[in-house]
PDB file of C-alpha atoms in Angstrom:
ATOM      1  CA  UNK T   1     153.971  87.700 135.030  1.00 51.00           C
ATOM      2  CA  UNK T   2     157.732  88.204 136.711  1.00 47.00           C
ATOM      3  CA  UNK T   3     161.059  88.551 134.978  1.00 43.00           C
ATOM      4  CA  UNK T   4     163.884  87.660 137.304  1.00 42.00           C
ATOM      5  CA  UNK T   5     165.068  90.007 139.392  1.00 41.00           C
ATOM      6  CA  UNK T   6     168.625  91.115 140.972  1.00 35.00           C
ATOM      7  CA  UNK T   7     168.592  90.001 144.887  1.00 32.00           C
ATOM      8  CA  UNK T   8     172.032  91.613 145.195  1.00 33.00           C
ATOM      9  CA  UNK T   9     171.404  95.357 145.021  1.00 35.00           C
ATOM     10  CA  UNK T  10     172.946  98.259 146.745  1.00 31.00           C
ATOM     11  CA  UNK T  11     170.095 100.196 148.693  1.00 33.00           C
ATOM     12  CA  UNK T  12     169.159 103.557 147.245  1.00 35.00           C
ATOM     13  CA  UNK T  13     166.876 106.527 149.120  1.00 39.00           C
ATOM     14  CA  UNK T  14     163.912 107.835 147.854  1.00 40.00           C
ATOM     15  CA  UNK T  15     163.622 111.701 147.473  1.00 40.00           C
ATOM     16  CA  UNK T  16     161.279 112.198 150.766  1.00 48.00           C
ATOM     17  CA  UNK T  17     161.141 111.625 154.221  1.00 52.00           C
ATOM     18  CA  UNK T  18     162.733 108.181 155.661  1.00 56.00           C
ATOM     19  CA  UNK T  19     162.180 106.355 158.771  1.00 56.00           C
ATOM     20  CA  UNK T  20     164.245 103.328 159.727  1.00 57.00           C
ATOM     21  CA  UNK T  21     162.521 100.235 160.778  1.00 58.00           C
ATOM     22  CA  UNK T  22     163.525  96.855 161.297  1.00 64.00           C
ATOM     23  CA  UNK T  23     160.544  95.339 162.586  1.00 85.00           C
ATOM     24  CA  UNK T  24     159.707  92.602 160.062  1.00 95.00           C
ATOM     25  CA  UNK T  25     158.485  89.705 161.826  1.00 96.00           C
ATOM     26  CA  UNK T  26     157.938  86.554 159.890  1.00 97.00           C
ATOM     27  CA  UNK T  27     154.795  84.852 160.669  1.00 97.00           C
ATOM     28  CA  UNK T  28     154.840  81.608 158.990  1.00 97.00           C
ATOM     29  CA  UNK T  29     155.368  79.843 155.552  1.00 97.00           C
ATOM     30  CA  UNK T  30     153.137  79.988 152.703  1.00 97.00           C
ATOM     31  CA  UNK T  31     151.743  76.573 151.442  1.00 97.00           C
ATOM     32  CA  UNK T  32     153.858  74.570 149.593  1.00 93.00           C
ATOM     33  CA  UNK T  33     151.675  74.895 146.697  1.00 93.00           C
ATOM     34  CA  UNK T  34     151.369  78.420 146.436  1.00 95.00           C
ATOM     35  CA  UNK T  35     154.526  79.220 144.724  1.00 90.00           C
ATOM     36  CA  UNK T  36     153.714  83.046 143.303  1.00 95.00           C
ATOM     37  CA  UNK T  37     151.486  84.923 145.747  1.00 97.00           C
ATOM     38  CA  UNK T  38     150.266  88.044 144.050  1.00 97.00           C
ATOM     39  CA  UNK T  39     147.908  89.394 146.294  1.00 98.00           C
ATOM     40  CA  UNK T  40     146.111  89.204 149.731  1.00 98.00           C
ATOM     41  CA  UNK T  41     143.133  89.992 151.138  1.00 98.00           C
ATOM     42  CA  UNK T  42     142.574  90.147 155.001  1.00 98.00           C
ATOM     43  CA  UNK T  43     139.254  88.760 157.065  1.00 98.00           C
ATOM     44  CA  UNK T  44     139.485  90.264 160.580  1.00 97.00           C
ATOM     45  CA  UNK T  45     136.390  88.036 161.736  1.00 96.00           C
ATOM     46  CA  UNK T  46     137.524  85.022 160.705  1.00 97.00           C
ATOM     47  CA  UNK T  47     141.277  85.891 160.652  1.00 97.00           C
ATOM     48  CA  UNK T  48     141.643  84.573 157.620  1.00 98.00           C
ATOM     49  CA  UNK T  49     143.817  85.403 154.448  1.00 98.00           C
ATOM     50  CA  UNK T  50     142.299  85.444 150.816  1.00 98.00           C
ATOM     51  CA  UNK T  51     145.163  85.130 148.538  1.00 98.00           C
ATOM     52  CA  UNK T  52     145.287  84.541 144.600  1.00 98.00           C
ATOM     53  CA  UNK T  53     148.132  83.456 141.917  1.00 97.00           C
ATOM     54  CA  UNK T  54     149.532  85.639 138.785  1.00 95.00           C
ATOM     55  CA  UNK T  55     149.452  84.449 135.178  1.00 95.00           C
ATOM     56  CA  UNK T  56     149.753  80.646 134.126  1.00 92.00           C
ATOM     57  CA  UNK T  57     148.337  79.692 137.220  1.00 96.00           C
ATOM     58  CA  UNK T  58     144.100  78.715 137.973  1.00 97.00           C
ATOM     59  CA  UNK T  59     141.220  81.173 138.153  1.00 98.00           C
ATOM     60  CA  UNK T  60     141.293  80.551 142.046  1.00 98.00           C
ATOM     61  CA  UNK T  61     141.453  82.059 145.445  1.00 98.00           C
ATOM     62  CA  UNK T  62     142.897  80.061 148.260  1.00 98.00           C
ATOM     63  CA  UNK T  63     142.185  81.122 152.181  1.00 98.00           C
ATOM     64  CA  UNK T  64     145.118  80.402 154.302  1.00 98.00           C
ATOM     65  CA  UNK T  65     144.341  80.256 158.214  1.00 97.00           C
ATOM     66  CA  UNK T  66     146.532  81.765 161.129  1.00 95.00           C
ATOM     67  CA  UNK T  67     148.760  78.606 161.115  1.00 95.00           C
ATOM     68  CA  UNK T  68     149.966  78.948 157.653  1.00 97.00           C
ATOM     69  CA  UNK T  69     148.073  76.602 156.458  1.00 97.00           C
ATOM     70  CA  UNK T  70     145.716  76.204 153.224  1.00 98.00           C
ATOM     71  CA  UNK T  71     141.735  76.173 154.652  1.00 97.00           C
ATOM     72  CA  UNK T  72     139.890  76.298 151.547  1.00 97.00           C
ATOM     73  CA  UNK T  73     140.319  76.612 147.712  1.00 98.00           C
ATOM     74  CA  UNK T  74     137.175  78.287 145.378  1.00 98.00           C
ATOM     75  CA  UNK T  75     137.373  78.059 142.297  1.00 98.00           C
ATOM     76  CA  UNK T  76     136.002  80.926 140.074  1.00 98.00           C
ATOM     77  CA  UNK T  77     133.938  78.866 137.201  1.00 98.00           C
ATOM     78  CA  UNK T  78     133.482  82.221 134.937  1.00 98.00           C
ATOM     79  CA  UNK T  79     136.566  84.731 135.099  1.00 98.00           C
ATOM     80  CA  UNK T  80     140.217  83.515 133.319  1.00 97.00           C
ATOM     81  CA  UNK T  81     143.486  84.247 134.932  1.00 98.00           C
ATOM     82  CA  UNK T  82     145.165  85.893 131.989  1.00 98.00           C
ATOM     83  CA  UNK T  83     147.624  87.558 134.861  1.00 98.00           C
ATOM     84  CA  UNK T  84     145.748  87.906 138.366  1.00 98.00           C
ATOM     85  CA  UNK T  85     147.853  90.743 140.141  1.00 98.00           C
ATOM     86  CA  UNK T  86     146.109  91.793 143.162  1.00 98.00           C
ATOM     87  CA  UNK T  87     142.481  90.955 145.388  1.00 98.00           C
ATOM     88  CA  UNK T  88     141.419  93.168 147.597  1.00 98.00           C
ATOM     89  CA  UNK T  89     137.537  93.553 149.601  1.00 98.00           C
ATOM     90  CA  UNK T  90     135.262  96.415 150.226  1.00 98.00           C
ATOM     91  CA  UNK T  91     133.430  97.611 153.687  1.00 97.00           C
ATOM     92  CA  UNK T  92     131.166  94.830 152.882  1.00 98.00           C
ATOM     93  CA  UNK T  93     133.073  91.925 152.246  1.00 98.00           C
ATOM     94  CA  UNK T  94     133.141  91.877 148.743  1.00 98.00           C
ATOM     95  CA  UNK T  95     136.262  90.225 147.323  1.00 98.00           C
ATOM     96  CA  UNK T  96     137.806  91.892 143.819  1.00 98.00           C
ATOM     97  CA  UNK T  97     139.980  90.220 141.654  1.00 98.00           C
ATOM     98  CA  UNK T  98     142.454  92.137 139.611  1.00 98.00           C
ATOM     99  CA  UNK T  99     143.480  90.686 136.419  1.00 98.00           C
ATOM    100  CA  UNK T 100     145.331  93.717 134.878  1.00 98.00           C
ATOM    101  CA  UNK T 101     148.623  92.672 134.788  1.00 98.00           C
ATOM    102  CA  UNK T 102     150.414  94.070 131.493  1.00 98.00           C
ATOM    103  CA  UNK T 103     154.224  93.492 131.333  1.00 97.00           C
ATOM    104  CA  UNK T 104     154.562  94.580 127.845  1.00 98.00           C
ATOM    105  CA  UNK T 105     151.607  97.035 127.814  1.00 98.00           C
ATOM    106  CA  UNK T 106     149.669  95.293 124.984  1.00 98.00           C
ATOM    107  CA  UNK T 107     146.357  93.896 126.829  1.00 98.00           C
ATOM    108  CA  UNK T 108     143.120  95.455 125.830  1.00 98.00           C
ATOM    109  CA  UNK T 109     141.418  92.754 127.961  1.00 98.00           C
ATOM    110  CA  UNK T 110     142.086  94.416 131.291  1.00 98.00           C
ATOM    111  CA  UNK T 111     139.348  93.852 133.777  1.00 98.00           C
ATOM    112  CA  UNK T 112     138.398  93.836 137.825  1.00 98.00           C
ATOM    113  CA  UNK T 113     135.932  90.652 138.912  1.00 98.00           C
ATOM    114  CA  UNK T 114     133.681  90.814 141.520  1.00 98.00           C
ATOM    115  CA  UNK T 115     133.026  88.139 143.962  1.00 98.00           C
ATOM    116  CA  UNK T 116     130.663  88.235 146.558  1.00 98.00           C
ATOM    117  CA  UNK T 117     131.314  87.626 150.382  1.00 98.00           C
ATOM    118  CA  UNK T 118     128.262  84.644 149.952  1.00 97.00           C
ATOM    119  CA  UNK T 119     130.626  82.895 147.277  1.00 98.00           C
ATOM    120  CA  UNK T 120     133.165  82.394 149.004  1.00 97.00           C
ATOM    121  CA  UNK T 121     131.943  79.672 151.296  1.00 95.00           C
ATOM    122  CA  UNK T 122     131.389  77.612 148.384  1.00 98.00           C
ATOM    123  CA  UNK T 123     134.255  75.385 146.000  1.00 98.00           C
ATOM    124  CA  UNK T 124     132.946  76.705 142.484  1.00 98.00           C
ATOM    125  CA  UNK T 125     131.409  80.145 142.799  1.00 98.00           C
ATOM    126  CA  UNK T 126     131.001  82.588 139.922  1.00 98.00           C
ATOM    127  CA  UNK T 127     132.107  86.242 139.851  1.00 98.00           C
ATOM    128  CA  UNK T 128     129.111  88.540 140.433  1.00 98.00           C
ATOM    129  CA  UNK T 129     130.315  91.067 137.707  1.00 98.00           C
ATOM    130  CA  UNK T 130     133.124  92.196 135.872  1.00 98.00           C
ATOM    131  CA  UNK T 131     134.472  95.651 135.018  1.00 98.00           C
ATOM    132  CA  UNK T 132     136.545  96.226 132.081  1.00 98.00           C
ATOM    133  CA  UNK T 133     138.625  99.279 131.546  1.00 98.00           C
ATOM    134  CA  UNK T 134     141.270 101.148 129.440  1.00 98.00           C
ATOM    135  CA  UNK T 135     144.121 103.907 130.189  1.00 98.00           C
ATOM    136  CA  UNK T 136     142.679 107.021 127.928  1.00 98.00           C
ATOM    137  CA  UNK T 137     146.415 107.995 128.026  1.00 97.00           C
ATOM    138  CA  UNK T 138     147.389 104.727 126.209  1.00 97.00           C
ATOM    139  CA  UNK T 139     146.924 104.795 122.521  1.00 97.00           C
ATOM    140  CA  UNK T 140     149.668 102.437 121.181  1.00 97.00           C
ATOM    141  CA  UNK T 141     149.476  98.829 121.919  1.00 98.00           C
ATOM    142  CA  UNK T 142     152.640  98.689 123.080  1.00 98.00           C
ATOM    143  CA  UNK T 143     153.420 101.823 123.582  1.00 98.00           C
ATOM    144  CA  UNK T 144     157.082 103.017 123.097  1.00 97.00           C
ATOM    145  CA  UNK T 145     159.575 101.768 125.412  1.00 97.00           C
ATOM    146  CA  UNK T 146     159.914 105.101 127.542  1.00 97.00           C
ATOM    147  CA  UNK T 147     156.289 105.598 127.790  1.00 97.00           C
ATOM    148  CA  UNK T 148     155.090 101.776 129.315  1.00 98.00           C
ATOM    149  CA  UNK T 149     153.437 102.791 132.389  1.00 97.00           C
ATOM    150  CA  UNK T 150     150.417 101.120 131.855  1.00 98.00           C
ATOM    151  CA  UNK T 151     151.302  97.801 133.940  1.00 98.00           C
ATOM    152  CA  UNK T 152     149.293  97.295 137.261  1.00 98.00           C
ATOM    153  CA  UNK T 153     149.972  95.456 140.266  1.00 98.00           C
ATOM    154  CA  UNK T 154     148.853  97.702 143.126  1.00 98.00           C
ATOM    155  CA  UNK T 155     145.021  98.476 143.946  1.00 98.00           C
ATOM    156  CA  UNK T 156     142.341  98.746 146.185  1.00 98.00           C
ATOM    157  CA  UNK T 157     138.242  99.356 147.029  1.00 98.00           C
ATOM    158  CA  UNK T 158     137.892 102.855 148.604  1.00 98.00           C
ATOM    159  CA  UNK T 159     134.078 104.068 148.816  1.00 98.00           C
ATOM    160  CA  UNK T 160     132.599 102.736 145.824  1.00 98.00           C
ATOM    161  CA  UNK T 161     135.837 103.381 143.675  1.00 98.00           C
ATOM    162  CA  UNK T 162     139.558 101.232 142.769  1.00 98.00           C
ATOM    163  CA  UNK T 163     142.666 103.128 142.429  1.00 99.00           C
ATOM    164  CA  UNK T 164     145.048 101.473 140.806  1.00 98.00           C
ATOM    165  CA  UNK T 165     149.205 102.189 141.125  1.00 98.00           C
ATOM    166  CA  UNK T 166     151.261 101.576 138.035  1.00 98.00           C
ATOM    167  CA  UNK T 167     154.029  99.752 137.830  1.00 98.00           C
ATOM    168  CA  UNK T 168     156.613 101.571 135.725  1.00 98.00           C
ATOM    169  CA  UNK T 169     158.065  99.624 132.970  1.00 98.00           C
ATOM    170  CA  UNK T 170     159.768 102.079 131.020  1.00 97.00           C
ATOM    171  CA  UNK T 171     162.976 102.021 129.584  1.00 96.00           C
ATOM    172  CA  UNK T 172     165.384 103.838 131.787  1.00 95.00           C
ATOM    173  CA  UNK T 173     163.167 104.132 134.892  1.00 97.00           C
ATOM    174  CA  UNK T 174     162.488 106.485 137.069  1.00 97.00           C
ATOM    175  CA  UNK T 175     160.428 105.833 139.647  1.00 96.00           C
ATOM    176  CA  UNK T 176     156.996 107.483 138.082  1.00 98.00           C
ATOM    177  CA  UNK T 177     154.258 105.628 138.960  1.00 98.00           C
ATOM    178  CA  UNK T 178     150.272 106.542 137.625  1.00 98.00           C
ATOM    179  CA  UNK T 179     147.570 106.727 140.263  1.00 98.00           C
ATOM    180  CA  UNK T 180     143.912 105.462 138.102  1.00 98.00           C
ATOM    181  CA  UNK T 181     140.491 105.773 139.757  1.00 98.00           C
ATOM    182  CA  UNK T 182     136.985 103.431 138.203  1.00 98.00           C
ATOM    183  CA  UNK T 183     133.866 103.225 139.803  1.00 98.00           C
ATOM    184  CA  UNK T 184     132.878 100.180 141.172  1.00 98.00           C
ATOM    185  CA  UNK T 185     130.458  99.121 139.111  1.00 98.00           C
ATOM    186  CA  UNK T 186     129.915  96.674 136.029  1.00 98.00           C
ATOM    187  CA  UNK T 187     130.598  97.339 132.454  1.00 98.00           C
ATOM    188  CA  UNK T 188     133.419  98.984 130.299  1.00 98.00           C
ATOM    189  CA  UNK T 189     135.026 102.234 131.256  1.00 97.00           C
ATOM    190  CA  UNK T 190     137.759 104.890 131.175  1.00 98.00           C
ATOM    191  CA  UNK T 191     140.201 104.588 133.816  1.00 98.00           C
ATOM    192  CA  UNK T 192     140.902 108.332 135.122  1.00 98.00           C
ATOM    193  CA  UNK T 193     144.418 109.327 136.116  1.00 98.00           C
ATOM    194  CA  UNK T 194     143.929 110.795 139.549  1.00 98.00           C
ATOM    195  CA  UNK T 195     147.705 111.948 139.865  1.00 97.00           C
ATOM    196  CA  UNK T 196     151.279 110.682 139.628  1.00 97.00           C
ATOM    197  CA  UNK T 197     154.110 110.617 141.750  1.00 98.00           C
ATOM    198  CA  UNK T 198     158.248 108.986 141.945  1.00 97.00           C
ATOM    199  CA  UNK T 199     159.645 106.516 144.100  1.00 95.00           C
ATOM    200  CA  UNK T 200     163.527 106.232 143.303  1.00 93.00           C
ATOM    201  CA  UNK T 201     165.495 105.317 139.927  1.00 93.00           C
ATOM    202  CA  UNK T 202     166.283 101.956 140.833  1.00 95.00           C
ATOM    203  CA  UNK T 203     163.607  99.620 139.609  1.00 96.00           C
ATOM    204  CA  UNK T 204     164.670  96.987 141.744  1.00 94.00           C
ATOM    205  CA  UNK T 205     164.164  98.596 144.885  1.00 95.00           C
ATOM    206  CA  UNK T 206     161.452 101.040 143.893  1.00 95.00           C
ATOM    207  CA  UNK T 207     158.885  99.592 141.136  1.00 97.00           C
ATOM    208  CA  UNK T 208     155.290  99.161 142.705  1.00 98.00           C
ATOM    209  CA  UNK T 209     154.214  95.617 143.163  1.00 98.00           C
ATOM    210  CA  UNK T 210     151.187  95.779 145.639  1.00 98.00           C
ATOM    211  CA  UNK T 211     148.596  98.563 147.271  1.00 98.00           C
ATOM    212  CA  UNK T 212     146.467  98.834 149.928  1.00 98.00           C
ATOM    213  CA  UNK T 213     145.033 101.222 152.245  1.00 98.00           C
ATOM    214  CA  UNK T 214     143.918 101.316 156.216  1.00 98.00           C
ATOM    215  CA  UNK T 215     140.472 100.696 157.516  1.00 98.00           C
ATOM    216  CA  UNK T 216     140.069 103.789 158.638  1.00 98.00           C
ATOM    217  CA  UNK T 217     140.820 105.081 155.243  1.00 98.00           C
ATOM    218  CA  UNK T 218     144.235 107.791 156.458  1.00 98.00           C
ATOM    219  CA  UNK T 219     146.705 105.374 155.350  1.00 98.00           C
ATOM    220  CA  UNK T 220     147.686 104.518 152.059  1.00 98.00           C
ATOM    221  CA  UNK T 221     150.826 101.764 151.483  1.00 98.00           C
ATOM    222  CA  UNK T 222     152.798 100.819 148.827  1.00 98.00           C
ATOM    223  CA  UNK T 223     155.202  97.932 148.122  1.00 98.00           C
ATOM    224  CA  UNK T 224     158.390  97.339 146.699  1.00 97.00           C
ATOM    225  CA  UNK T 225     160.650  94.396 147.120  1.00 96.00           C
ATOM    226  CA  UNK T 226     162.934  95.685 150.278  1.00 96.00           C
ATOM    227  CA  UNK T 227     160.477  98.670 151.353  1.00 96.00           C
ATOM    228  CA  UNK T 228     156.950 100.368 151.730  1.00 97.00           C
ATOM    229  CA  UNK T 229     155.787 103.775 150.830  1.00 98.00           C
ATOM    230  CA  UNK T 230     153.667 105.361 153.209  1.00 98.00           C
ATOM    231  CA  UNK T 231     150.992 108.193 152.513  1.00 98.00           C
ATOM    232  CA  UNK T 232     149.114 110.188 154.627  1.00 98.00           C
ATOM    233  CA  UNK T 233     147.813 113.622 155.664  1.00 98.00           C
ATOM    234  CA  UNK T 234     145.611 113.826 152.189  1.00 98.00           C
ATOM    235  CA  UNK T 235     142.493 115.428 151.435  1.00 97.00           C
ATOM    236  CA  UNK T 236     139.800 112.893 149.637  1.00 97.00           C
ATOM    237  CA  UNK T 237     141.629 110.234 147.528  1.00 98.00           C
ATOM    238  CA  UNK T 238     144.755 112.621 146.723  1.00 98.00           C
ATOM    239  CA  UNK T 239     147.063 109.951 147.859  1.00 98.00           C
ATOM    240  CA  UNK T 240     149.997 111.493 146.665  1.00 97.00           C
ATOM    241  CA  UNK T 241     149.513 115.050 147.907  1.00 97.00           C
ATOM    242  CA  UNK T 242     149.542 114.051 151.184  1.00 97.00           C
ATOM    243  CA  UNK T 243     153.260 113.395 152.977  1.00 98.00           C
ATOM    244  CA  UNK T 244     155.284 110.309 151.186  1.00 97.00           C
ATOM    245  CA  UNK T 245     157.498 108.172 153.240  1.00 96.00           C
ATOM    246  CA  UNK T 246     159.753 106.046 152.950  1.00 95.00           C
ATOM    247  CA  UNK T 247     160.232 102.881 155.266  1.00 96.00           C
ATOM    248  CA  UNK T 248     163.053 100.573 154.821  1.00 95.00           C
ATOM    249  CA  UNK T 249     162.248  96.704 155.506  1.00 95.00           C
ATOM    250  CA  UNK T 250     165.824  95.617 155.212  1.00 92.00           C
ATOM    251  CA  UNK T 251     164.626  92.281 154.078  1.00 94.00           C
ATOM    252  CA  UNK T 252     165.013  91.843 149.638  1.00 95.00           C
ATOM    253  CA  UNK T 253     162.811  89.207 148.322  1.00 96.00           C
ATOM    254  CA  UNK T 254     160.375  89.208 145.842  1.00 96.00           C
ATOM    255  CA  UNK T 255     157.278  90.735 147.952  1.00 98.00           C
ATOM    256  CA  UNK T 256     154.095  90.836 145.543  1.00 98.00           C
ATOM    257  CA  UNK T 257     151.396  91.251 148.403  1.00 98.00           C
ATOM    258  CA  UNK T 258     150.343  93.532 150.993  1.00 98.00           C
ATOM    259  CA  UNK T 259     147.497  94.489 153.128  1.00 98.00           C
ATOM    260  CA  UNK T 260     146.606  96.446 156.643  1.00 98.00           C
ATOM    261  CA  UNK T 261     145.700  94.298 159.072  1.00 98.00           C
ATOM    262  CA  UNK T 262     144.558  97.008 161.200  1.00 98.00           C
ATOM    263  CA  UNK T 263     145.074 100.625 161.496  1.00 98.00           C
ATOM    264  CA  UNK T 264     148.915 100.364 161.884  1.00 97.00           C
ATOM    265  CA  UNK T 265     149.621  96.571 161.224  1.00 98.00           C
ATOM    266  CA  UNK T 266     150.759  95.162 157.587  1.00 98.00           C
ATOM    267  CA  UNK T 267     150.398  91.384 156.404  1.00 98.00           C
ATOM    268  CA  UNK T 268     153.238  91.281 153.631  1.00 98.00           C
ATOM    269  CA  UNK T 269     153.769  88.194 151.696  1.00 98.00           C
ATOM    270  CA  UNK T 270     156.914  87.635 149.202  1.00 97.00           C
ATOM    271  CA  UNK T 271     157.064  84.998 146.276  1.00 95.00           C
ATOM    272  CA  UNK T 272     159.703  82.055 146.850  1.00 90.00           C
ATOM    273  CA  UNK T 273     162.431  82.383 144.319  1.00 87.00           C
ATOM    274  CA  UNK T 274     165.616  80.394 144.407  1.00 86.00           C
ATOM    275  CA  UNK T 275     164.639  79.020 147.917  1.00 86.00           C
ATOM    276  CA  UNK T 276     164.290  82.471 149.655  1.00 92.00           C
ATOM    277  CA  UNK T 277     160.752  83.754 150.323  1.00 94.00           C
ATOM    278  CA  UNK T 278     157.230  82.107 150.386  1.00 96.00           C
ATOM    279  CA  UNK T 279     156.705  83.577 153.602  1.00 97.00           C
ATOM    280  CA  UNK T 280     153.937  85.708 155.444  1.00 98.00           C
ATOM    281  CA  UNK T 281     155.254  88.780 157.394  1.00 98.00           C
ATOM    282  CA  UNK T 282     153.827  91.067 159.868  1.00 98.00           C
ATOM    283  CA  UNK T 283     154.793  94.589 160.316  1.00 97.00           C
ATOM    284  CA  UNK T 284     153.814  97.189 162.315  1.00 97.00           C
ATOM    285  CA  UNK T 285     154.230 101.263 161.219  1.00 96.00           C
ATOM    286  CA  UNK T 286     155.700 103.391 164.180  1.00 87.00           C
TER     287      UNK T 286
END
């Protein structure tokens, strides 16, 4: 779900190190249809785009081709899209729904769906399994308004295992964001809190709205709605103890969606609101 959002807003720095970069190339326009992008998932064989829609919209994926344009929709016959806020894939193909999106931190129905790679050639294919988890730190439903950190729109499939980034919705933010690790596997669970880091005070320019990490497994990206946060140098799946960085896309829209499209390339998609947006970028880290 998305609450409108200031487009006019002075920039502000995180506390780490910055790099400039202005190299935000626009690739194309999202299909007409697809009015609130959430997530994206990348195919390098096929060069194709897996993409899904938040809450009020249908339990579907839609793959967009190179041109922009809409190739195939599959409809998922046995999962709901309460608020579907991120896909991303595994080593093997595997595509992963996330429908954990919380904006007023009172869902106890939070859950990841599986869907195989052999699904997705067909128009109604069913989710393999479906894992649903809990915050151990969460015990009101909602919580007070200074302790609502348990909204998600960030995560991704790292050797067996999701980690999911928080999106901070406490009352006078700042910046903390929740790093959650579950194993991939079906069932219910605990969600374990990994670590937790800040991005800046300003929740327009520094609240977490997509994740994803490189193939080779060094990078870890965040997104925001004018910048990325870039981690690397860690040891295992310590995200955040390895150096934070912040990159500047000079570009405010409502991004929801990112995802490496090699080593050092980004896909980055943004929502169309008030006729800005709807449109795929490419970006490459220095």
């Amino acid at each position: 779900m998305k609450k409108s959002l200031l487009i006019a807003a002075s920039l502000v720095l995180l506390a780490c190190q910055q790099q400039s970069n202005d190299d935000l190339k626009e690739l194309y326009s999202l299909p007409k249809k697809l009015k609130e992008v959430s997530g994206i998932a990348y195919f390098p064989e096929t060069n194709l785009i897996y993409t899904i829609e938040d809450s009020g919209n249908k339990n579907a994926i839609y793959a967009i081709n190179s041109d922009g344009k809409l190739a195939k929709t599959i409809t998922i016959g046995n999962a709901t899209n309460v608020d579907w806020e991120d896909i991303t894939k595994d080593k093997k193909g595997n595509i992963y729904i996330g429908d954990f999106g919380n904006n007023d931190n009172e869902r106890k129905d939070l859950c990841i769906y599986k869907v195989a790679k052999n699904q997705l050639n067909k128009d109604l294919a069913s989710a393999e399994y479906k894992i649903s988890f809990s915050y151990p730190e969460q015990t009101e439903f909602p919580p007070k308004k200074k302790e609502m950190f348990y909204d998600v729109e960030g995560f991704f499939e790292h050797n067996g295992y999701f980690y999911l980034f928080t999106k901070n919705r406490s009352k006078n933010f700042d910046g903390t964001a929740f790093i959650y690790k579950i194993l991939n596997a079906p069932g219910t669970q605990k969600a374990t809190k990994i670590g937790e880091f800040k991005t800046c005070d300003n929740y327009n320019h520094c609240v977490l709205t997509s994740a994803t990490i490189s193939p080779d497994g060094k990078k870890v990206v965040l997104l925001s709605h004018d910048k990325i946060v870039l981690f690397k140098g860690f040891k295992g799946d310590l995200f955040h103890k390895g150096t934070q960085t912040q990159i500047m896309l000079n570009n405010f829209t409502q991004k929801e969606a990112i995802v490496f499209k090699d080593n050092n390339t980004l896909l980055i998609a943004d929502e169309k609101t008030n006729k800005i947006g709807g449109k795929m970028y490419e970006f490459r880290l220095k």
